[in-house]
Short mmCIF file of C-alpha atoms and ligand atoms in Angstrom, two decimals:
data_model
loop_
_atom_site.label_atom_id
_atom_site.label_comp_id
_atom_site.label_asym_id
_atom_site.label_seq_id
_atom_site.Cartn_x
_atom_site.Cartn_y
_atom_site.Cartn_z
CA MET A 1 -4.32 -6.59 3.26
CA LYS A 2 -7.91 -5.60 2.42
CA LEU A 3 -10.06 -7.29 -0.17
CA LYS A 4 -12.03 -4.84 -2.32
CA ASP A 5 -14.50 -5.76 -5.03
CA THR A 6 -14.86 -3.86 -8.32
CA PHE A 7 -17.39 -1.48 -6.70
CA GLY A 8 -15.08 -0.55 -3.83
CA ARG A 9 -16.78 -2.64 -1.17
CA THR A 10 -14.51 -4.25 1.41
CA ILE A 11 -15.19 -7.97 1.74
CA ASP A 12 -14.41 -9.20 5.24
CA TYR A 13 -17.31 -11.52 6.08
CA ILE A 14 -17.94 -15.15 5.11
CA ARG A 15 -21.19 -16.97 5.68
CA LEU A 16 -20.38 -20.65 5.81
CA SER A 17 -22.95 -23.41 5.33
CA VAL A 18 -21.48 -26.51 6.93
CA THR A 19 -24.19 -29.00 5.96
CA ASP A 20 -27.51 -29.11 4.09
CA LYS A 21 -28.91 -31.60 6.56
CA CYS A 22 -31.61 -30.25 8.86
CA ASN A 23 -33.72 -31.64 11.68
CA LEU A 24 -36.60 -29.28 10.80
CA ARG A 25 -38.56 -28.63 7.62
CA CYS A 26 -39.59 -24.98 7.82
CA ILE A 27 -42.33 -24.12 5.35
CA TYR A 28 -40.51 -21.15 3.84
CA CYS A 29 -37.04 -22.67 3.77
CA VAL A 30 -37.91 -25.90 2.03
CA PRO A 31 -41.08 -25.16 0.05
CA GLY A 32 -42.78 -28.40 -0.84
CA GLY A 33 -41.90 -29.72 2.60
CA VAL A 34 -40.85 -33.26 3.19
CA SER A 35 -40.95 -34.24 -0.46
CA ARG A 36 -38.22 -31.70 -1.30
CA CYS A 37 -36.31 -32.05 1.90
CA SER A 38 -34.22 -34.97 2.82
CA LEU A 39 -33.02 -35.55 6.32
CA ARG A 40 -29.99 -37.15 4.71
CA GLU A 41 -26.96 -35.06 4.07
CA HIS A 42 -26.13 -34.35 0.42
CA GLY A 43 -23.59 -31.65 0.91
CA ARG A 44 -20.93 -30.82 3.45
CA PRO A 45 -17.81 -28.87 2.68
CA GLU A 46 -14.68 -30.72 3.72
CA PHE A 47 -13.22 -29.70 7.07
CA GLU A 48 -9.66 -29.16 5.85
CA LYS A 49 -10.77 -27.16 2.78
CA ILE A 50 -12.83 -24.82 4.93
CA ILE A 51 -9.96 -24.15 7.29
CA SER A 52 -7.38 -23.70 4.51
CA PHE A 53 -9.68 -21.30 2.66
CA LEU A 54 -10.44 -19.28 5.77
CA ARG A 55 -6.72 -19.05 6.57
CA VAL A 56 -6.12 -17.54 3.14
CA ALA A 57 -9.11 -15.21 3.54
CA ARG A 58 -7.73 -14.08 6.91
CA LYS A 59 -4.59 -12.86 5.14
CA TYR A 60 -6.89 -10.72 3.01
CA GLY A 61 -8.61 -9.18 6.03
CA LEU A 62 -11.43 -11.63 6.82
CA LYS A 63 -12.90 -10.53 10.16
CA LYS A 64 -16.21 -12.23 10.53
CA VAL A 65 -17.56 -15.76 9.96
CA ARG A 66 -21.11 -16.94 10.50
CA ILE A 67 -21.72 -20.69 10.49
CA THR A 68 -25.07 -21.78 9.11
CA GLY A 69 -26.71 -24.65 7.22
CA GLY A 70 -28.96 -26.76 7.14
CA GLU A 71 -28.68 -27.17 10.87
CA PRO A 72 -25.00 -26.68 11.77
CA LEU A 73 -25.32 -28.46 15.12
CA LEU A 74 -26.06 -31.71 13.28
CA ARG A 75 -22.48 -31.78 12.07
CA LYS A 76 -20.64 -34.15 14.40
CA ASP A 77 -17.37 -32.23 14.19
CA ILE A 78 -18.98 -28.83 14.82
CA VAL A 79 -17.10 -28.10 18.07
CA ARG A 80 -13.75 -28.94 16.48
CA LEU A 81 -14.69 -26.87 13.43
CA VAL A 82 -15.54 -23.87 15.62
CA ARG A 83 -12.22 -24.25 17.44
CA GLU A 84 -10.19 -24.42 14.21
CA ILE A 85 -12.03 -21.48 12.65
CA LYS A 86 -11.37 -19.38 15.72
CA ILE A 87 -7.69 -20.35 15.60
CA THR A 88 -7.44 -18.79 12.12
CA GLY A 89 -7.89 -15.50 13.99
CA VAL A 90 -11.38 -14.34 12.95
CA GLU A 91 -12.57 -11.66 15.32
CA ASP A 92 -16.25 -12.45 15.28
CA LEU A 93 -17.44 -16.04 15.01
CA SER A 94 -21.17 -16.67 15.20
CA LEU A 95 -23.60 -19.46 14.36
CA THR A 96 -27.23 -19.55 13.26
CA THR A 97 -29.28 -22.42 14.66
CA ASN A 98 -32.87 -23.49 15.16
CA GLY A 99 -31.90 -24.15 18.76
CA GLN A 100 -33.30 -27.69 18.92
CA LEU A 101 -29.91 -29.11 19.95
CA LEU A 102 -28.21 -26.08 21.44
CA SER A 103 -28.93 -26.58 25.15
CA GLY A 104 -26.16 -28.72 26.50
CA MET A 105 -23.83 -27.77 23.64
CA ALA A 106 -23.71 -24.03 24.21
CA MET A 107 -20.92 -24.03 26.80
CA GLU A 108 -18.75 -26.40 24.77
CA LEU A 109 -19.17 -24.18 21.70
CA LYS A 110 -18.39 -21.07 23.70
CA LYS A 111 -15.22 -22.68 25.07
CA ALA A 112 -14.20 -23.65 21.54
CA GLY A 113 -14.37 -19.97 20.54
CA LEU A 114 -17.91 -19.25 19.39
CA ASP A 115 -18.69 -15.62 20.20
CA ARG A 116 -22.47 -15.59 19.83
CA VAL A 117 -25.53 -17.21 18.32
CA ASN A 118 -28.59 -16.32 16.26
CA ILE A 119 -31.60 -18.49 17.02
CA SER A 120 -34.44 -18.81 14.55
CA LEU A 121 -37.83 -18.56 16.20
CA ASP A 122 -40.96 -17.97 14.17
CA SER A 123 -43.70 -18.43 16.75
CA LEU A 124 -44.22 -18.29 20.50
CA ARG A 125 -47.15 -20.72 20.27
CA SER A 126 -46.14 -24.33 20.44
CA GLY A 127 -48.72 -25.76 17.99
CA ARG A 128 -47.95 -23.08 15.45
CA TYR A 129 -44.19 -23.45 15.96
CA ARG A 130 -44.56 -27.18 15.28
CA GLU A 131 -46.52 -26.52 12.10
CA ILE A 132 -44.13 -23.90 10.73
CA THR A 133 -41.06 -26.00 11.44
CA GLY A 134 -42.50 -29.37 10.45
CA GLY A 135 -42.31 -30.88 13.92
CA GLY A 136 -39.98 -28.70 16.00
CA SER A 137 -40.25 -28.20 19.74
CA LEU A 138 -40.88 -24.65 20.96
CA ALA A 139 -39.81 -25.67 24.47
CA SER A 140 -36.37 -26.72 23.16
CA ALA A 141 -35.96 -23.47 21.22
CA LEU A 142 -36.92 -21.37 24.26
CA GLN A 143 -34.61 -23.37 26.51
CA ALA A 144 -31.79 -22.80 24.00
CA ILE A 145 -32.45 -19.06 24.07
CA THR A 146 -32.25 -18.94 27.88
CA GLU A 147 -29.10 -21.08 27.91
CA ALA A 148 -27.45 -18.99 25.18
CA GLU A 149 -28.29 -15.78 27.03
CA ARG A 150 -26.36 -17.07 30.06
CA VAL A 151 -23.45 -18.68 28.23
CA PHE A 152 -22.68 -16.00 25.64
CA TRP A 153 -23.36 -12.99 27.90
CA PRO A 154 -22.63 -10.11 27.37
CA ALA A 155 -23.07 -10.87 23.64
CA PRO A 156 -26.82 -10.60 23.02
CA VAL A 157 -28.79 -13.53 21.64
CA LYS A 158 -30.18 -12.57 18.24
CA ILE A 159 -33.62 -13.98 17.51
CA ASN A 160 -34.56 -14.27 13.82
CA MET A 161 -38.27 -14.14 13.00
CA VAL A 162 -39.41 -14.50 9.40
CA SER A 163 -42.81 -12.79 9.42
CA ILE A 164 -45.45 -14.27 7.14
CA LYS A 165 -48.98 -13.08 6.40
CA GLY A 166 -51.67 -15.36 7.80
CA VAL A 167 -49.04 -17.56 9.46
CA ASN A 168 -47.29 -15.66 12.26
CA GLY A 169 -47.67 -11.98 11.36
CA ASP A 170 -50.06 -11.47 14.28
CA GLU A 171 -47.19 -12.32 16.68
CA ILE A 172 -44.96 -9.39 15.67
CA PRO A 173 -46.00 -7.31 18.75
CA ASP A 174 -45.35 -10.30 21.06
CA PHE A 175 -41.85 -10.70 19.63
CA ALA A 176 -41.22 -6.98 20.05
CA ARG A 177 -42.29 -7.24 23.73
CA MET A 178 -39.55 -9.85 24.27
CA THR A 179 -37.03 -6.98 24.10
CA LEU A 180 -38.63 -5.03 26.96
CA GLU A 181 -37.19 -7.05 29.83
CA ARG A 182 -34.37 -9.02 28.19
CA SER A 183 -31.43 -7.87 26.11
CA PHE A 184 -32.36 -9.88 23.01
CA HIS A 185 -31.95 -8.55 19.52
CA VAL A 186 -35.20 -9.53 17.82
CA ARG A 187 -34.89 -9.24 14.05
CA PHE A 188 -37.86 -9.29 11.69
CA ILE A 189 -36.75 -10.74 8.36
CA GLU A 190 -38.61 -10.34 5.08
CA LEU A 191 -39.58 -13.60 3.44
CA MET A 192 -37.31 -14.26 0.44
CA PRO A 193 -38.09 -16.27 -2.68
CA VAL A 194 -36.63 -19.77 -2.63
CA GLY A 195 -37.06 -23.14 -4.25
CA GLY A 196 -39.12 -21.77 -7.15
CA CYS A 197 -41.65 -19.95 -4.90
CA ASN A 198 -41.80 -16.15 -5.01
CA PHE A 199 -43.95 -15.88 -1.83
CA ASP A 200 -45.07 -12.40 -2.93
CA SER A 201 -48.54 -12.60 -1.39
CA LEU A 202 -47.22 -13.86 1.95
CA ARG A 203 -44.44 -11.35 2.53
CA ILE A 204 -44.68 -8.79 5.35
CA ILE A 205 -42.31 -6.01 4.38
CA SER A 206 -40.36 -4.14 7.04
CA GLY A 207 -42.57 -1.04 6.81
CA GLU A 208 -45.57 -3.17 7.79
CA ALA A 209 -43.65 -4.98 10.54
CA LYS A 210 -42.52 -1.61 11.91
CA LYS A 211 -46.13 -0.41 12.03
CA ALA A 212 -47.10 -3.54 13.98
CA VAL A 213 -44.23 -2.98 16.44
CA SER A 214 -45.31 0.64 16.93
CA SER A 215 -48.47 -0.67 18.60
CA VAL A 216 -46.21 -1.76 21.49
CA GLY A 217 -44.42 1.57 21.94
CA ARG A 218 -42.36 4.30 20.34
CA LEU A 219 -39.37 3.10 18.31
CA LEU A 220 -36.13 5.00 18.82
CA PRO A 221 -33.71 4.65 15.89
CA LEU A 222 -30.26 3.22 16.67
CA GLY A 223 -28.82 3.04 13.16
CA ARG A 224 -27.79 0.19 10.95
CA THR A 225 -25.48 -2.73 11.71
CA GLY A 226 -24.78 -4.93 8.69
CA SER A 227 -28.10 -5.85 7.11
CA SER A 228 -30.21 -4.82 10.11
CA ASP A 229 -31.88 -1.44 10.64
CA ASN A 230 -32.08 -1.17 14.42
CA TYR A 231 -34.43 0.45 16.94
CA ARG A 232 -35.20 0.30 20.64
CA LEU A 233 -38.58 0.58 22.31
CA SER A 234 -38.47 3.24 25.04
CA ASP A 235 -36.95 1.79 28.23
CA ALA A 236 -36.40 -1.62 26.61
CA LYS A 237 -33.30 -3.68 27.36
CA GLY A 238 -33.08 -5.24 23.91
CA VAL A 239 -33.01 -4.14 20.30
CA ILE A 240 -35.43 -4.60 17.42
CA GLY A 241 -33.98 -4.97 13.93
CA PHE A 242 -35.62 -5.03 10.52
CA ILE A 243 -33.88 -6.96 7.76
CA SER A 244 -35.27 -5.98 4.38
CA PRO A 245 -33.66 -7.92 1.53
CA MET A 246 -36.80 -7.40 -0.60
CA SER A 247 -38.10 -3.90 0.10
CA GLU A 248 -34.79 -2.18 0.74
CA HIS A 249 -31.87 -4.33 -0.27
CA PHE A 250 -28.54 -3.62 1.37
CA CYS A 251 -26.22 -4.51 -1.53
CA ASP A 252 -24.37 -1.18 -1.40
CA SER A 253 -22.88 -2.15 1.93
CA CYS A 254 -22.51 -5.87 1.21
CA ASN A 255 -19.28 -7.23 2.67
CA ARG A 256 -19.96 -10.97 2.24
CA LEU A 257 -19.05 -14.11 0.44
CA ARG A 258 -20.81 -17.41 0.98
CA ILE A 259 -19.64 -20.99 1.07
CA THR A 260 -22.51 -23.35 0.24
CA SER A 261 -23.04 -26.78 1.75
CA ALA A 262 -21.72 -28.22 -1.53
CA GLY A 263 -18.40 -26.47 -0.90
CA LYS A 264 -18.87 -23.78 -3.54
CA ILE A 265 -17.99 -20.15 -3.00
CA ARG A 266 -20.75 -17.75 -4.04
CA PRO A 267 -20.41 -13.98 -4.25
CA CYS A 268 -24.08 -13.55 -3.30
CA LEU A 269 -26.89 -15.76 -1.99
CA PHE A 270 -28.70 -15.31 -5.29
CA SER A 271 -25.79 -15.44 -7.68
CA ASP A 272 -25.28 -18.41 -9.97
CA HIS A 273 -21.55 -17.78 -10.16
CA GLU A 274 -19.75 -20.42 -8.09
CA GLU A 275 -16.12 -21.31 -7.47
CA ASP A 276 -15.52 -24.89 -6.37
CA LEU A 277 -13.36 -25.44 -3.30
CA ALA A 278 -13.03 -29.18 -3.85
CA PRO A 279 -10.25 -29.29 -6.48
CA ALA A 280 -8.20 -26.51 -4.84
CA SER A 281 -5.32 -27.82 -2.79
CA THR A 282 -2.58 -25.20 -2.69
CA GLU A 283 -2.68 -21.82 -1.06
CA THR A 284 -2.27 -20.16 -4.47
CA GLU A 285 -5.31 -22.00 -5.81
CA MET A 286 -7.36 -21.00 -2.77
CA GLU A 287 -6.22 -17.41 -3.23
CA GLN A 288 -7.33 -17.49 -6.87
CA LEU A 289 -10.80 -18.75 -5.88
CA LEU A 290 -11.10 -16.02 -3.29
CA LEU A 291 -10.13 -13.30 -5.76
CA ASN A 292 -12.36 -14.69 -8.54
CA SER A 293 -15.34 -14.75 -6.17
CA VAL A 294 -14.77 -11.22 -4.92
CA LEU A 295 -14.29 -9.84 -8.43
CA SER A 296 -17.49 -11.51 -9.63
CA LYS A 297 -19.64 -9.76 -7.02
CA ALA A 298 -22.48 -7.91 -8.77
CA LYS A 299 -23.26 -4.33 -7.82
CA GLY A 300 -26.92 -4.69 -6.98
CA SER A 301 -29.57 -7.13 -5.87
CA LEU A 302 -29.91 -10.30 -7.86
CA LEU A 303 -32.80 -11.19 -5.63
CA LYS A 304 -35.66 -9.81 -7.65
CA LYS A 305 -34.28 -11.28 -10.86
CA ALA A 306 -33.87 -14.74 -9.45
CA ILE A 307 -36.50 -16.87 -7.86
CA GLN A 308 -33.95 -19.11 -6.34
CA SER A 309 -34.02 -22.69 -7.50
CA GLY A 310 -31.98 -24.00 -4.58
CA THR A 311 -33.34 -23.96 -1.04
CA MET A 312 -31.92 -21.99 1.88
CA GLN A 313 -31.10 -25.31 3.42
CA GLN A 314 -28.63 -25.96 0.61
CA ILE A 315 -27.17 -22.50 0.25
CA GLY A 316 -27.23 -21.44 3.88
CA GLY A 317 -29.59 -18.67 4.98
N1 SAM B 401 -30.96 -24.29 10.71
C1 SAM B 401 -30.54 -22.98 11.11
C2 SAM B 401 -31.71 -22.13 11.54
O1 SAM B 401 -32.84 -22.58 11.43
O2 SAM B 401 -31.47 -21.04 12.00
C3 SAM B 401 -29.70 -22.26 10.09
C4 SAM B 401 -30.11 -22.32 8.66
S1 SAM B 401 -31.53 -21.37 8.25
C5 SAM B 401 -31.57 -21.63 6.50
C6 SAM B 401 -30.90 -19.74 8.44
C7 SAM B 401 -31.92 -18.63 8.45
O3 SAM B 401 -32.47 -18.54 7.15
C8 SAM B 401 -33.05 -18.82 9.43
O4 SAM B 401 -33.11 -17.74 10.33
C9 SAM B 401 -34.27 -18.86 8.55
O5 SAM B 401 -35.37 -18.26 9.16
C10 SAM B 401 -33.80 -18.10 7.32
N2 SAM B 401 -34.58 -18.42 6.12
C11 SAM B 401 -34.76 -19.62 5.55
N3 SAM B 401 -35.57 -19.52 4.48
C12 SAM B 401 -35.89 -18.21 4.37
C13 SAM B 401 -36.68 -17.46 3.44
N4 SAM B 401 -37.32 -18.02 2.43
N5 SAM B 401 -36.77 -16.13 3.63
C14 SAM B 401 -36.15 -15.52 4.65
N6 SAM B 401 -35.39 -16.18 5.55
C15 SAM B 401 -35.25 -17.50 5.41
#
């Protein structure tokens, strides 16, 4: 059975934030830095609720789940969670991580059923990486990328780079060059407003990022997959994607729901409509939450209207 919203879009993808706890404090994810960001966990959806809800969503055609956070690898039961999610029958199970803890866990996650990973990487310079992430180790992130490439092969490792003026924008060509010899998918993501900051003056929109990439070589269009508009540099092994939630939002093809770290179902990252998983216990109640969330999906982008008051860490980027 397929799940359609009121605008005819098929909803078959859930982005699941499993914790708001993070071991990094990225400048654009938690504006205000340490003062706004606790290393303590405030939210984590309950294991059993997640699995029951996903089982119900599977009956309605759920195909794809992406686990995010906070940092999902901080959740002690993450391997068991991956295993149980995969058992529900989702076809494509992926996880977004900062990579700090991935080396050493990658094989265990793969064996539990994880199909692939996205690794966030915003600089190839260790001092700058440390500054952007509030203390992260570039060496650990790079090691995680190499490990993930081996473990999840032939699924490509996706590398997420949020490009920011005066911070890391000058590294866009270096990131593009990463795709020449290795089969990475490097994705340039437009900076989104969060935590009361609109970030307008810092944003590098995809058109500008594309121009910077063109200094490396000619870009051959490959078409769109999900939110990413994809290209390949001539003779490159990997793919370059541009994700443009601000300059060219992709709401018309949106197929997602989100579960926040507080265990609330949201029809859109920037919606304030939430359905609470906590009180639901029966399959019928879960089904009702699913249907309510899908039917409350707005047609277009709520992004420009809302300068999000929550942080990505809480909602799950
Ligand atoms: N801790 C994991 C990580 O770092 O990949 C997963 C959570 S993080 C919130 C998920 C993604 O959201 C990351 O790729 C991050 O770059 C992105 N993100 C966070 N804040 C953002 C913002 N203001 N604009 C655009 N992307 C953002």
